[in-house]
Amino acid sequence: MNNIDLNKQVANDWIKSFNAHDLEKLISLYAEDAIHYSPKLKERQPETKGWVTDKAALSAWWADAFERLPTLQYELKNLVVGEQQVVLEYLRIVEKELEMMVAEFLEIENGLIIKSRVYHG
């Protein structure tokens, strides 16, 4: 499998895992020392300045999100796949909240996400 096909598979697995709230599968897509930025993280945990820096911190962040937002779902709108990066555009859907467009940038190396950054619109 070439990098583009592998990266597309990682992106699709990411969306499926998130929508299933399958934390174990989601975290398995990341390298041990992966870093992630989210404005929601910055808002909820200002001391982080929006960054988490390993799988344990990512796991804790998303476990909290899944618990707080049991209806959270992402509707994929666009997927752009390159040799080392993927851009996902999706609609964030949570019951009783306004829908929000989101762009997620994944940097992938050897089939694992090493860096991700999310932008909410």
XYZ file of C-alpha atoms in Angstrom:
121
model
C 0.000 0.000 0.000
C 1.436 3.416 -0.929
C 1.511 6.365 1.499
C -1.537 8.065 0.022
C -3.691 4.928 0.315
C -2.374 4.261 3.831
C -3.029 7.846 4.908
C -6.546 7.708 3.480
C -7.158 4.527 5.486
C -5.855 6.209 8.668
C -8.199 9.174 8.074
C -11.208 6.936 7.477
C -10.368 4.856 10.559
C -10.053 8.103 12.538
C -13.575 9.233 11.587
C -15.066 5.769 12.206
C -13.349 5.454 15.589
C -14.448 8.905 16.667
C -18.056 8.313 15.655
C -18.081 4.948 17.444
C -16.510 6.628 20.504
C -13.975 3.787 20.327
C -11.197 5.362 22.369
C -8.880 2.350 22.127
C -9.034 2.255 18.319
C -8.736 6.035 18.050
C -5.628 6.164 20.230
C -4.067 3.255 18.322
C -3.867 5.533 15.263
C -1.355 7.813 17.040
C 2.382 7.528 17.663
C 3.420 7.325 21.336
C 4.837 10.862 21.279
C 2.120 12.409 19.098
C 1.164 16.019 19.714
C -2.284 17.554 19.259
C -3.667 21.093 19.315
C -7.312 22.026 19.878
C -8.923 25.394 20.653
C -11.502 23.464 22.723
C -8.652 22.087 24.833
C -7.259 25.606 25.236
C -10.707 26.790 26.342
C -11.390 23.938 28.799
C -7.833 23.538 30.113
C -6.087 26.909 29.641
C -2.902 25.693 31.331
C -2.252 23.446 28.293
C -2.364 26.402 25.878
C -4.323 23.972 23.680
C -1.611 21.296 23.362
C -1.403 17.680 24.494
C 1.864 15.899 23.937
C 1.426 12.132 24.140
C -1.068 9.295 23.796
C -1.949 9.256 27.506
C -2.930 12.936 27.425
C -4.854 12.435 24.163
C -6.684 9.483 25.661
C -7.670 11.468 28.754
C -8.834 14.412 26.630
C -11.028 12.316 24.346
C -12.354 10.125 27.164
C -13.574 13.334 28.794
C -15.090 14.542 25.495
C -16.929 11.251 24.920
C -18.277 11.352 28.481
C -19.377 15.004 28.283
C -20.773 14.717 24.744
C -22.382 11.284 24.328
C -24.086 12.350 21.068
C -20.903 13.742 19.464
C -20.615 12.751 15.790
C -18.575 13.931 12.833
C -20.015 14.048 9.327
C -17.143 13.946 6.841
C -17.523 16.600 4.134
C -14.120 16.567 2.440
C -10.907 14.588 2.605
C -7.627 15.698 1.023
C -4.839 13.139 1.228
C -1.147 13.683 0.565
C 2.079 11.747 1.067
C 2.482 12.839 4.704
C -0.590 14.893 5.566
C -4.339 14.579 5.545
C -6.916 17.333 5.832
C -10.383 16.341 6.983
C -13.269 18.762 6.830
C -16.263 17.657 8.830
C -19.418 18.856 10.488
C -19.349 18.527 14.284
C -22.781 17.441 15.473
C -23.825 17.400 19.130
C -27.419 17.183 20.256
C -28.762 20.555 21.481
C -25.711 22.461 20.157
C -25.213 24.372 16.934
C -23.467 22.366 14.232
C -19.907 23.492 13.564
C -17.598 23.101 10.583
C -14.188 21.766 11.547
C -10.897 21.224 9.737
C -8.477 18.653 11.157
C -4.905 18.402 9.913
C -3.127 15.100 10.474
C 0.581 14.603 9.897
C 1.256 10.897 9.369
C 4.503 8.966 9.462
C 4.773 5.183 8.998
C 1.001 4.809 9.242
C 0.688 6.657 12.571
C -0.440 10.196 13.328
C 2.489 12.146 14.752
C 0.848 15.573 14.865
C -2.696 16.845 14.611
C -4.278 20.232 14.784
C -7.956 21.118 14.746
C -9.602 24.369 13.641
C -13.231 25.169 14.487
C -15.190 27.527 12.284
